[in-house]
XYZ file of C-alpha atoms in Angstrom:
100
model
C 142.968 121.984 66.474
C 140.994 123.700 63.733
C 138.224 122.079 61.690
C 140.464 121.553 58.651
C 143.008 119.410 60.499
C 140.558 117.310 62.494
C 140.208 113.694 61.454
C 137.123 113.503 59.300
C 134.554 111.145 60.804
C 131.499 112.137 58.786
C 131.097 112.208 55.058
C 127.878 113.118 53.261
C 125.941 112.705 56.513
C 127.112 109.109 57.038
C 129.521 107.903 59.669
C 132.782 106.602 58.218
C 133.682 103.442 60.101
C 136.243 100.680 60.026
C 135.588 97.338 61.689
C 138.214 96.686 64.382
C 136.674 94.008 66.643
C 133.900 91.423 66.780
C 132.768 89.281 69.699
C 130.488 86.321 69.157
C 128.829 84.614 72.111
C 126.805 81.461 71.615
C 125.009 79.144 73.999
C 123.864 75.657 73.026
C 122.030 73.117 75.171
C 121.965 69.345 74.693
C 119.642 66.763 76.240
C 121.748 64.107 77.979
C 118.767 62.079 79.162
C 117.969 61.269 82.809
C 116.791 64.882 83.372
C 120.266 66.258 82.587
C 121.400 68.800 80.029
C 124.772 69.982 78.813
C 124.995 73.764 78.409
C 127.931 74.876 76.268
C 128.881 78.539 75.956
C 131.517 79.872 73.594
C 133.093 83.292 73.219
C 135.136 84.143 70.127
C 136.906 87.483 69.582
C 138.372 88.605 66.259
C 140.506 91.682 65.672
C 140.746 93.398 62.286
C 143.844 95.227 61.059
C 145.382 95.252 64.525
C 148.820 93.940 63.578
C 151.670 96.401 63.901
C 152.824 95.679 60.351
C 149.220 96.190 59.140
C 149.781 93.216 56.821
C 146.226 91.985 57.095
C 142.846 93.649 57.087
C 141.133 90.279 57.549
C 140.041 88.804 60.853
C 142.648 87.633 63.331
C 141.500 85.260 66.078
C 142.173 86.826 69.487
C 140.223 84.679 71.978
C 138.325 81.413 71.796
C 136.881 80.309 75.129
C 134.475 77.485 75.959
C 132.607 76.599 79.138
C 130.492 73.472 79.622
C 128.025 72.830 82.433
C 126.241 69.563 83.149
C 122.973 70.557 84.799
C 120.558 68.161 86.534
C 116.862 69.018 86.800
C 114.347 69.748 88.069
C 116.404 71.632 90.693
C 118.889 72.841 88.030
C 121.891 71.633 90.047
C 125.253 72.092 88.327
C 126.874 68.658 88.586
C 129.979 69.326 86.527
C 131.736 72.357 85.033
C 134.736 72.676 82.760
C 136.356 75.508 80.851
C 138.885 75.657 78.027
C 140.764 78.285 76.035
C 141.514 76.753 72.638
C 143.055 80.080 71.567
C 144.392 83.010 73.582
C 146.740 85.921 72.833
C 149.008 85.658 75.886
C 150.636 82.673 77.574
C 149.242 83.712 80.976
C 145.593 83.818 79.806
C 144.854 80.191 80.847
C 145.680 81.178 84.442
C 142.103 82.543 84.549
C 140.580 79.094 83.863
C 140.273 77.984 87.521
C 138.036 80.991 88.243
C 135.625 79.901 85.543
């Protein structure tokens, strides 16, 4: 392919870019008293302009996953764990929950 027909990725020395995906990971910890804490982790994925009809350039929620751990100190023993998928793109996605 010659230089004229190549997809242009640079313009005026700056990279042309289009946002297609974001992943946000957050971890929050809560004091439960009695030397215990609750650690809650969340993962949220958004896709942008990924629909086949290209009807939307805005964010589309792809994944929303949550894991919670009850941890007892001072030995940092995990006493309880639970996971949830409030949003997922495929019906079989929750099959992964037991491994979490």
